[in-house]
Amino acid sequence: MEITGIIILMGVVTYLPRLVPMYIIDVERIPGRLKLFLSFIPYAALGALILPGSISAVNGKPVVSALGILSAVIIAWFNRNIIVTVLLTVLATFIFISAGF
Amino acid sequence: MNRLRLKDGIFAGIPVFIGYFPIAVTFGLLAVSVKISLLETFSFSVIVFAGASQFVGLNMINAGIGAGEIVLTTFLLNFRHFLMSASLSTRAAFRRGLIPFVAFGITDETFSVASMEKREFSESYMLGLNFTAYSGWVAGTVAGYVAGDFLPPVLQESISICLYAMFVAILIPAVRKSYRAGIIALIAGLINSVLGYFAIFGSGWNIIFSILAASMAGMFFFREE
């Protein structure tokens, strides 16, 4: 039940910024600095999540976590397909765990 | 020149469908690893319909972070749609009664397709575009969850890296395009790591603070492109 509540609230706070400006906002009047700030938020969020995960992604295995995320960075650098990156990273991580890191 | 209509929108959405489907499959797979139900996973994609924040939400639910922090982070993440929605509304005079449906489907990708369109379009074009994109997202989610249910348990531990691989896969192309994205991400990551190490606030608030601080730093140090 709690998860359902979270999902509904997530839906509401996602929907409102999509809806409200269509009725009221004049986009020309949004200051450039604010636009810049808003454009950075997705990158900041990803960084905030990835870096601490580089020791905690795989429970109780900091070395595997670090190697796994490093692999993901290298794989993503050379291919743009998200699902390929995810699958190859899982494979690499599986190998690291099997190798006993 | 005729204005673009529903059918044009449905076709314009096909590349978005193709792009969304595998990402949504990934979301479905991850949902299995986080152990939420099929119905919850389905509702996630039907109700929220936003890529990055669904993955982030899943990650935070998995970490046992409180509802308030999850919802606030989602709000911050998706606030950028505010600008896209505002910008689209200057492109066409949508019929007011249909605006709630047009607005629901505004994502980074549908916005890109519509705003790059040089011809005039109507609200029915937007509805068609949104419909195709939304179908890909919801169908992919269910397909991923069903596939994930058949996964052998030996893979479960390696699967926990999925979510992070996904974040990396979204971030790296942006970093390759502009070094700024990488610097902002690094600053936010460092702040969040330090806050986490000293356990000053709860981890949800750490994430929110890191996002705001790094984006603000970027706003002061970088100029508009």
mmCIF file of C-alpha atoms in Angstrom:
data_model
loop_
_atom_site.group_PDB
_atom_site.id
_atom_site.type_symbol
_atom_site.label_atom_id
_atom_site.label_comp_id
_atom_site.label_asym_id
_atom_site.label_seq_id
_atom_site.Cartn_x
_atom_site.Cartn_y
_atom_site.Cartn_z
ATOM 1 C CA MET A 1 0.000 0.000 0.000
ATOM 2 C CA GLU A 2 2.776 2.428 0.886
ATOM 3 C CA ILE A 3 4.410 1.918 -2.514
ATOM 4 C CA THR A 4 1.113 2.635 -4.265
ATOM 5 C CA GLY A 5 0.879 5.923 -2.347
ATOM 6 C CA ILE A 6 4.419 6.881 -3.354
ATOM 7 C CA ILE A 7 3.664 6.075 -7.008
ATOM 8 C CA ILE A 8 0.515 8.220 -7.004
ATOM 9 C CA LEU A 9 2.311 11.178 -5.404
ATOM 10 C CA MET A 10 5.215 10.788 -7.824
ATOM 11 C CA GLY A 11 2.636 10.924 -10.605
ATOM 12 C CA VAL A 12 1.115 14.131 -9.221
ATOM 13 C CA VAL A 13 4.442 15.990 -8.859
ATOM 14 C CA THR A 14 5.461 14.832 -12.343
ATOM 15 C CA TYR A 15 2.168 15.893 -13.907
ATOM 16 C CA LEU A 16 1.854 19.379 -12.424
ATOM 17 C CA PRO A 17 5.019 20.859 -14.030
ATOM 18 C CA ARG A 18 3.815 19.443 -17.354
ATOM 19 C CA LEU A 19 0.321 20.862 -16.988
ATOM 20 C CA VAL A 20 0.530 24.242 -15.293
ATOM 21 C CA PRO A 21 2.736 26.103 -17.818
ATOM 22 C CA MET A 22 0.370 25.234 -20.681
ATOM 23 C CA TYR A 23 -2.219 27.423 -18.985
ATOM 24 C CA ILE A 24 -0.196 30.234 -17.502
ATOM 25 C CA ILE A 25 3.468 30.609 -18.431
ATOM 26 C CA ASP A 26 5.103 32.919 -20.922
ATOM 27 C CA VAL A 27 8.353 31.079 -21.644
ATOM 28 C CA GLU A 28 10.104 34.191 -22.949
ATOM 29 C CA ARG A 29 10.002 35.636 -19.471
ATOM 30 C CA ILE A 30 11.802 32.802 -17.651
ATOM 31 C CA PRO A 31 15.265 34.143 -16.780
ATOM 32 C CA GLY A 32 18.199 32.458 -18.546
ATOM 33 C CA ARG A 33 19.947 31.667 -15.268
ATOM 34 C CA LEU A 34 16.935 29.713 -14.046
ATOM 35 C CA LYS A 35 16.824 27.774 -17.322
ATOM 36 C CA LEU A 36 20.501 26.912 -16.862
ATOM 37 C CA PHE A 37 19.874 25.761 -13.284
ATOM 38 C CA LEU A 38 16.964 23.548 -14.352
ATOM 39 C CA SER A 39 18.981 22.030 -17.196
ATOM 40 C CA PHE A 40 21.660 20.845 -14.751
ATOM 41 C CA ILE A 41 19.322 19.008 -12.369
ATOM 42 C CA PRO A 42 19.243 15.653 -14.235
ATOM 43 C CA TYR A 43 23.065 15.434 -14.351
ATOM 44 C CA ALA A 44 23.383 16.388 -10.704
ATOM 45 C CA ALA A 45 20.835 13.729 -9.748
ATOM 46 C CA LEU A 46 22.654 11.014 -11.698
ATOM 47 C CA GLY A 47 26.017 11.972 -10.184
ATOM 48 C CA ALA A 48 24.576 12.032 -6.683
ATOM 49 C CA LEU A 49 23.254 8.496 -7.158
ATOM 50 C CA ILE A 50 26.158 6.895 -9.016
ATOM 51 C CA LEU A 51 29.165 7.952 -6.949
ATOM 52 C CA PRO A 52 28.091 6.583 -3.538
ATOM 53 C CA GLY A 53 26.859 3.477 -5.375
ATOM 54 C CA SER A 54 30.379 2.767 -6.563
ATOM 55 C CA ILE A 55 31.071 1.052 -3.232
ATOM 56 C CA SER A 56 27.562 -0.048 -2.287
ATOM 57 C CA ALA A 57 25.840 -1.143 -5.522
ATOM 58 C CA VAL A 58 26.304 -4.839 -4.777
ATOM 59 C CA ASN A 59 25.443 -5.491 -1.157
ATOM 60 C CA GLY A 60 28.525 -6.183 1.034
ATOM 61 C CA LYS A 61 30.921 -6.259 -1.940
ATOM 62 C CA PRO A 62 32.585 -2.839 -2.355
ATOM 63 C CA VAL A 63 35.302 -4.087 -4.753
ATOM 64 C CA VAL A 64 32.749 -5.757 -7.042
ATOM 65 C CA SER A 65 30.618 -2.599 -6.892
ATOM 66 C CA ALA A 66 33.532 -0.362 -7.895
ATOM 67 C CA LEU A 67 34.659 -2.693 -10.691
ATOM 68 C CA GLY A 68 31.075 -3.064 -11.911
ATOM 69 C CA ILE A 69 30.469 0.680 -12.131
ATOM 70 C CA LEU A 70 33.853 1.259 -13.741
ATOM 71 C CA SER A 71 32.922 -1.356 -16.358
ATOM 72 C CA ALA A 72 29.619 0.425 -16.948
ATOM 73 C CA VAL A 73 31.434 3.722 -17.574
ATOM 74 C CA ILE A 74 33.822 2.120 -20.072
ATOM 75 C CA ILE A 75 31.044 0.201 -21.855
ATOM 76 C CA ALA A 76 28.788 3.277 -22.037
ATOM 77 C CA TRP A 77 31.675 5.330 -23.394
ATOM 78 C CA PHE A 78 31.924 3.084 -26.438
ATOM 79 C CA ASN A 79 28.261 2.353 -27.131
ATOM 80 C CA ARG A 80 25.109 4.436 -26.915
ATOM 81 C CA ASN A 81 22.605 1.633 -26.465
ATOM 82 C CA ILE A 82 21.346 1.603 -22.874
ATOM 83 C CA ILE A 83 20.210 -2.016 -22.831
ATOM 84 C CA VAL A 84 23.593 -3.186 -24.196
ATOM 85 C CA THR A 85 25.396 -1.283 -21.440
ATOM 86 C CA VAL A 86 23.130 -2.736 -18.766
ATOM 87 C CA LEU A 87 23.452 -6.329 -19.998
ATOM 88 C CA LEU A 88 27.247 -6.217 -20.488
ATOM 89 C CA THR A 89 27.678 -4.627 -17.043
ATOM 90 C CA VAL A 90 25.625 -7.392 -15.430
ATOM 91 C CA LEU A 91 27.767 -9.945 -17.259
ATOM 92 C CA ALA A 92 30.996 -8.238 -16.094
ATOM 93 C CA THR A 93 29.696 -8.076 -12.523
ATOM 94 C CA PHE A 94 28.719 -11.743 -12.662
ATOM 95 C CA ILE A 95 32.313 -12.535 -13.708
ATOM 96 C CA PHE A 96 33.784 -10.397 -10.886
ATOM 97 C CA ILE A 97 31.591 -12.131 -8.300
ATOM 98 C CA SER A 98 32.453 -15.570 -9.700
ATOM 99 C CA ALA A 99 36.161 -14.643 -9.650
ATOM 100 C CA GLY A 100 35.799 -14.075 -5.919
ATOM 101 C CA PHE A 101 36.401 -10.316 -5.597
ATOM 102 C CA MET B 1 0.216 23.857 -45.807
ATOM 103 C CA ASN B 2 -2.102 21.583 -43.805
ATOM 104 C CA ARG B 3 -1.608 21.322 -40.076
ATOM 105 C CA LEU B 4 -0.312 17.956 -38.872
ATOM 106 C CA ARG B 5 -3.038 15.757 -37.366
ATOM 107 C CA LEU B 6 -3.504 12.644 -35.228
ATOM 108 C CA LYS B 7 -2.150 10.180 -37.797
ATOM 109 C CA ASP B 8 1.008 12.246 -38.354
ATOM 110 C CA GLY B 9 1.586 12.300 -34.613
ATOM 111 C CA ILE B 10 1.178 8.533 -34.265
ATOM 112 C CA PHE B 11 3.822 8.000 -36.973
ATOM 113 C CA ALA B 12 6.134 10.679 -35.591
ATOM 114 C CA GLY B 13 6.113 8.730 -32.309
ATOM 115 C CA ILE B 14 7.515 5.502 -33.774
ATOM 116 C CA PRO B 15 11.202 6.356 -33.186
ATOM 117 C CA VAL B 16 10.280 7.289 -29.599
ATOM 118 C CA PHE B 17 8.476 3.951 -29.192
ATOM 119 C CA ILE B 18 11.582 2.121 -30.413
ATOM 120 C CA GLY B 19 13.774 4.130 -28.044
ATOM 121 C CA TYR B 20 11.463 3.679 -25.038
ATOM 122 C CA PHE B 21 10.710 -0.006 -25.326
ATOM 123 C CA PRO B 22 14.135 -1.387 -24.282
ATOM 124 C CA ILE B 23 14.510 1.194 -21.491
ATOM 125 C CA ALA B 24 11.076 0.236 -20.173
ATOM 126 C CA VAL B 25 12.077 -3.445 -20.388
ATOM 127 C CA THR B 26 15.055 -2.545 -18.191
ATOM 128 C CA PHE B 27 12.683 -0.829 -15.764
ATOM 129 C CA GLY B 28 10.520 -3.954 -15.621
ATOM 130 C CA LEU B 29 13.558 -6.173 -15.011
ATOM 131 C CA LEU B 30 14.771 -3.895 -12.210
ATOM 132 C CA ALA B 31 11.338 -3.822 -10.632
ATOM 133 C CA VAL B 32 11.552 -7.602 -10.287
ATOM 134 C CA SER B 33 14.943 -7.279 -8.559
ATOM 135 C CA VAL B 34 13.538 -4.651 -6.166
ATOM 136 C CA LYS B 35 10.673 -7.050 -5.461
ATOM 137 C CA ILE B 36 7.657 -4.849 -6.095
ATOM 138 C CA SER B 37 4.576 -6.472 -7.637
ATOM 139 C CA LEU B 38 3.600 -6.526 -11.318
ATOM 140 C CA LEU B 39 0.616 -4.287 -10.560
ATOM 141 C CA GLU B 40 2.818 -1.737 -8.785
ATOM 142 C CA THR B 41 5.346 -1.815 -11.623
ATOM 143 C CA PHE B 42 2.561 -1.380 -14.184
ATOM 144 C CA SER B 43 1.047 1.540 -12.225
ATOM 145 C CA PHE B 44 4.482 3.145 -12.023
ATOM 146 C CA SER B 45 4.727 3.438 -15.801
ATOM 147 C CA VAL B 46 1.023 4.192 -16.329
ATOM 148 C CA ILE B 47 0.771 6.908 -13.665
ATOM 149 C CA VAL B 48 4.229 8.505 -13.606
ATOM 150 C CA PHE B 49 5.416 8.038 -17.229
ATOM 151 C CA ALA B 50 8.866 9.563 -16.694
ATOM 152 C CA GLY B 51 12.063 7.619 -17.335
ATOM 153 C CA ALA B 52 14.811 8.852 -15.061
ATOM 154 C CA SER B 53 12.615 9.574 -12.062
ATOM 155 C CA GLN B 54 11.032 6.112 -12.165
ATOM 156 C CA PHE B 55 14.499 4.558 -11.959
ATOM 157 C CA VAL B 56 15.480 6.935 -9.183
ATOM 158 C CA GLY B 57 12.201 6.242 -7.371
ATOM 159 C CA LEU B 58 12.803 2.512 -7.602
ATOM 160 C CA ASN B 59 16.320 2.963 -6.250
ATOM 161 C CA MET B 60 15.058 4.999 -3.290
ATOM 162 C CA ILE B 61 12.219 2.593 -2.526
ATOM 163 C CA ASN B 62 14.782 -0.198 -2.537
ATOM 164 C CA ALA B 63 16.977 1.771 -0.113
ATOM 165 C CA GLY B 64 14.010 2.166 2.223
ATOM 166 C CA ILE B 65 13.982 5.971 1.902
ATOM 167 C CA GLY B 66 10.862 7.801 3.118
ATOM 168 C CA ALA B 67 7.986 8.810 0.857
ATOM 169 C CA GLY B 68 8.484 12.569 1.377
ATOM 170 C CA GLU B 69 12.066 12.518 0.173
ATOM 171 C CA ILE B 70 11.209 10.316 -2.812
ATOM 172 C CA VAL B 71 8.389 12.606 -3.910
ATOM 173 C CA LEU B 72 10.481 15.781 -3.512
ATOM 174 C CA THR B 73 13.360 14.267 -5.511
ATOM 175 C CA THR B 74 10.891 13.287 -8.246
ATOM 176 C CA PHE B 75 9.551 16.814 -8.310
ATOM 177 C CA LEU B 76 13.061 18.284 -8.679
ATOM 178 C CA LEU B 77 13.968 15.805 -11.393
ATOM 179 C CA ASN B 78 10.878 16.449 -13.461
ATOM 180 C CA PHE B 79 10.663 20.160 -12.972
ATOM 181 C CA ARG B 80 12.552 20.573 -16.239
ATOM 182 C CA HIS B 81 9.348 19.537 -18.043
ATOM 183 C CA PHE B 82 7.976 22.858 -16.851
ATOM 184 C CA LEU B 83 10.170 24.591 -19.417
ATOM 185 C CA MET B 84 9.401 22.129 -22.183
ATOM 186 C CA SER B 85 5.682 22.386 -21.595
ATOM 187 C CA ALA B 86 5.881 26.185 -21.521
ATOM 188 C CA SER B 87 7.892 26.218 -24.707
ATOM 189 C CA LEU B 88 5.481 23.886 -26.543
ATOM 190 C CA SER B 89 2.491 25.959 -25.553
ATOM 191 C CA THR B 90 4.025 28.844 -27.499
ATOM 192 C CA ARG B 91 4.182 26.636 -30.623
ATOM 193 C CA ALA B 92 0.490 25.923 -30.961
ATOM 194 C CA ALA B 93 -2.790 27.107 -29.500
ATOM 195 C CA PHE B 94 -4.062 23.869 -28.008
ATOM 196 C CA ARG B 95 -7.768 23.489 -27.306
ATOM 197 C CA ARG B 96 -8.120 24.111 -23.576
ATOM 198 C CA GLY B 97 -10.228 21.033 -22.930
ATOM 199 C CA LEU B 98 -7.522 18.769 -24.363
ATOM 200 C CA ILE B 99 -4.561 20.423 -22.646
ATOM 201 C CA PRO B 100 -4.638 17.999 -19.662
ATOM 202 C CA PHE B 101 -4.056 15.088 -22.077
ATOM 203 C CA VAL B 102 -1.440 16.860 -24.177
ATOM 204 C CA ALA B 103 0.452 17.877 -21.024
ATOM 205 C CA PHE B 104 0.491 14.350 -19.566
ATOM 206 C CA GLY B 105 2.646 13.078 -22.414
ATOM 207 C CA ILE B 106 5.381 15.738 -22.328
ATOM 208 C CA THR B 107 8.725 13.981 -21.929
ATOM 209 C CA ASP B 108 12.260 14.876 -23.042
ATOM 210 C CA GLU B 109 11.724 12.800 -26.184
ATOM 211 C CA THR B 110 8.185 13.765 -27.212
ATOM 212 C CA PHE B 111 9.175 17.376 -26.592
ATOM 213 C CA SER B 112 12.237 16.988 -28.823
ATOM 214 C CA VAL B 113 10.219 15.462 -31.653
ATOM 215 C CA ALA B 114 7.481 18.105 -31.470
ATOM 216 C CA SER B 115 9.758 21.095 -31.031
ATOM 217 C CA MET B 116 12.000 20.020 -33.937
ATOM 218 C CA GLU B 117 8.918 19.756 -36.173
ATOM 219 C CA LYS B 118 8.952 22.712 -38.540
ATOM 220 C CA ARG B 119 5.389 22.381 -39.819
ATOM 221 C CA GLU B 120 2.378 23.586 -37.867
ATOM 222 C CA PHE B 121 0.636 21.036 -35.694
ATOM 223 C CA SER B 122 -2.583 20.648 -33.720
ATOM 224 C CA GLU B 123 -3.321 19.135 -30.317
ATOM 225 C CA SER B 124 -4.390 15.927 -32.048
ATOM 226 C CA TYR B 125 -0.854 15.605 -33.481
ATOM 227 C CA MET B 126 0.513 15.847 -29.927
ATOM 228 C CA LEU B 127 -2.009 13.274 -28.681
ATOM 229 C CA GLY B 128 -0.941 10.833 -31.414
ATOM 230 C CA LEU B 129 2.740 11.371 -30.650
ATOM 231 C CA ASN B 130 2.165 10.921 -26.907
ATOM 232 C CA PHE B 131 0.040 7.830 -27.479
ATOM 233 C CA THR B 132 2.750 6.005 -29.434
ATOM 234 C CA ALA B 133 5.436 6.939 -26.912
ATOM 235 C CA TYR B 134 3.236 5.962 -23.945
ATOM 236 C CA SER B 135 2.367 2.583 -25.517
ATOM 237 C CA GLY B 136 6.061 1.780 -25.898
ATOM 238 C CA TRP B 137 6.763 2.714 -22.302
ATOM 239 C CA VAL B 138 3.910 0.727 -20.740
ATOM 240 C CA ALA B 139 4.273 -2.328 -23.018
ATOM 241 C CA GLY B 140 8.034 -2.478 -22.426
ATOM 242 C CA THR B 141 7.563 -2.274 -18.661
ATOM 243 C CA VAL B 142 5.230 -5.263 -18.573
ATOM 244 C CA ALA B 143 7.429 -7.266 -20.984
ATOM 245 C CA GLY B 144 10.494 -6.600 -18.813
ATOM 246 C CA TYR B 145 8.742 -7.614 -15.602
ATOM 247 C CA VAL B 146 7.432 -10.854 -17.079
ATOM 248 C CA ALA B 147 10.894 -11.698 -18.506
ATOM 249 C CA GLY B 148 12.542 -10.853 -15.171
ATOM 250 C CA ASP B 149 10.312 -13.290 -13.319
ATOM 251 C CA PHE B 150 11.942 -16.155 -15.235
ATOM 252 C CA LEU B 151 15.485 -15.080 -14.371
ATOM 253 C CA PRO B 152 17.604 -17.751 -12.636
ATOM 254 C CA PRO B 153 18.424 -16.898 -8.982
ATOM 255 C CA VAL B 154 22.215 -17.124 -9.589
ATOM 256 C CA LEU B 155 21.914 -13.897 -11.542
ATOM 257 C CA GLN B 156 20.086 -12.044 -8.742
ATOM 258 C CA GLU B 157 23.244 -10.686 -7.097
ATOM 259 C CA SER B 158 24.776 -9.418 -10.341
ATOM 260 C CA ILE B 159 21.415 -7.871 -11.228
ATOM 261 C CA SER B 160 21.713 -5.366 -8.375
ATOM 262 C CA ILE B 161 24.279 -3.490 -10.494
ATOM 263 C CA CYS B 162 21.571 -2.927 -13.181
ATOM 264 C CA LEU B 163 20.189 0.273 -11.784
ATOM 265 C CA TYR B 164 23.626 1.863 -11.602
ATOM 266 C CA ALA B 165 24.572 0.627 -15.065
ATOM 267 C CA MET B 166 21.393 2.304 -16.243
ATOM 268 C CA PHE B 167 22.290 5.636 -14.584
ATOM 269 C CA VAL B 168 25.790 5.457 -16.071
ATOM 270 C CA ALA B 169 24.346 4.673 -19.513
ATOM 271 C CA ILE B 170 22.150 7.783 -19.348
ATOM 272 C CA LEU B 171 24.885 10.059 -18.019
ATOM 273 C CA ILE B 172 27.899 9.123 -20.176
ATOM 274 C CA PRO B 173 26.479 10.203 -23.575
ATOM 275 C CA ALA B 174 25.610 13.586 -22.013
ATOM 276 C CA VAL B 175 29.167 13.895 -20.644
ATOM 277 C CA ARG B 176 30.599 13.086 -24.056
ATOM 278 C CA LYS B 177 28.482 15.857 -25.544
ATOM 279 C CA SER B 178 29.349 18.496 -22.951
ATOM 280 C CA TYR B 179 31.988 18.322 -20.213
ATOM 281 C CA ARG B 180 29.679 20.453 -18.056
ATOM 282 C CA ALA B 181 27.354 17.528 -17.434
ATOM 283 C CA GLY B 182 30.311 15.537 -16.107
ATOM 284 C CA ILE B 183 31.476 18.291 -13.785
ATOM 285 C CA ILE B 184 27.988 18.862 -12.368
ATOM 286 C CA ALA B 185 27.550 15.110 -11.846
ATOM 287 C CA LEU B 186 30.932 14.816 -10.148
ATOM 288 C CA ILE B 187 30.234 17.725 -7.777
ATOM 289 C CA ALA B 188 26.847 16.266 -6.819
ATOM 290 C CA GLY B 189 28.397 12.817 -6.342
ATOM 291 C CA LEU B 190 31.149 14.141 -4.103
ATOM 292 C CA ILE B 191 28.721 16.171 -1.977
ATOM 293 C CA ASN B 192 26.409 13.193 -1.605
ATOM 294 C CA SER B 193 29.305 10.886 -0.683
ATOM 295 C CA VAL B 194 30.609 13.285 1.974
ATOM 296 C CA LEU B 195 27.128 13.833 3.441
ATOM 297 C CA GLY B 196 26.566 10.088 3.449
ATOM 298 C CA TYR B 197 29.912 9.404 5.116
ATOM 299 C CA PHE B 198 29.190 11.780 7.991
ATOM 300 C CA ALA B 199 25.523 10.665 8.052
ATOM 301 C CA ILE B 200 24.378 14.250 8.650
ATOM 302 C CA PHE B 201 20.847 13.948 7.234
ATOM 303 C CA GLY B 202 18.812 10.994 5.989
ATOM 304 C CA SER B 203 20.015 9.707 2.620
ATOM 305 C CA GLY B 204 16.963 11.094 0.788
ATOM 306 C CA TRP B 205 17.701 14.615 1.984
ATOM 307 C CA ASN B 206 21.383 14.150 1.115
ATOM 308 C CA ILE B 207 20.369 13.470 -2.491
ATOM 309 C CA ILE B 208 18.073 16.502 -2.616
ATOM 310 C CA PHE B 209 20.736 18.775 -1.103
ATOM 311 C CA SER B 210 23.409 17.461 -3.489
ATOM 312 C CA ILE B 211 21.203 18.048 -6.537
ATOM 313 C CA LEU B 212 20.401 21.616 -5.518
ATOM 314 C CA ALA B 213 23.959 22.531 -4.500
ATOM 315 C CA ALA B 214 25.611 21.125 -7.649
ATOM 316 C CA SER B 215 23.040 22.672 -10.025
ATOM 317 C CA MET B 216 23.415 26.002 -8.276
ATOM 318 C CA ALA B 217 27.212 25.813 -8.497
ATOM 319 C CA GLY B 218 26.820 25.119 -12.221
ATOM 320 C CA MET B 219 24.505 28.090 -12.598
ATOM 321 C CA PHE B 220 27.140 30.397 -11.102
ATOM 322 C CA PHE B 221 30.186 28.989 -12.886
ATOM 323 C CA PHE B 222 28.814 28.345 -16.369
ATOM 324 C CA ARG B 223 27.275 30.695 -18.913
ATOM 325 C CA GLU B 224 24.324 29.865 -21.118
ATOM 326 C CA GLU B 225 25.306 28.051 -24.297
#
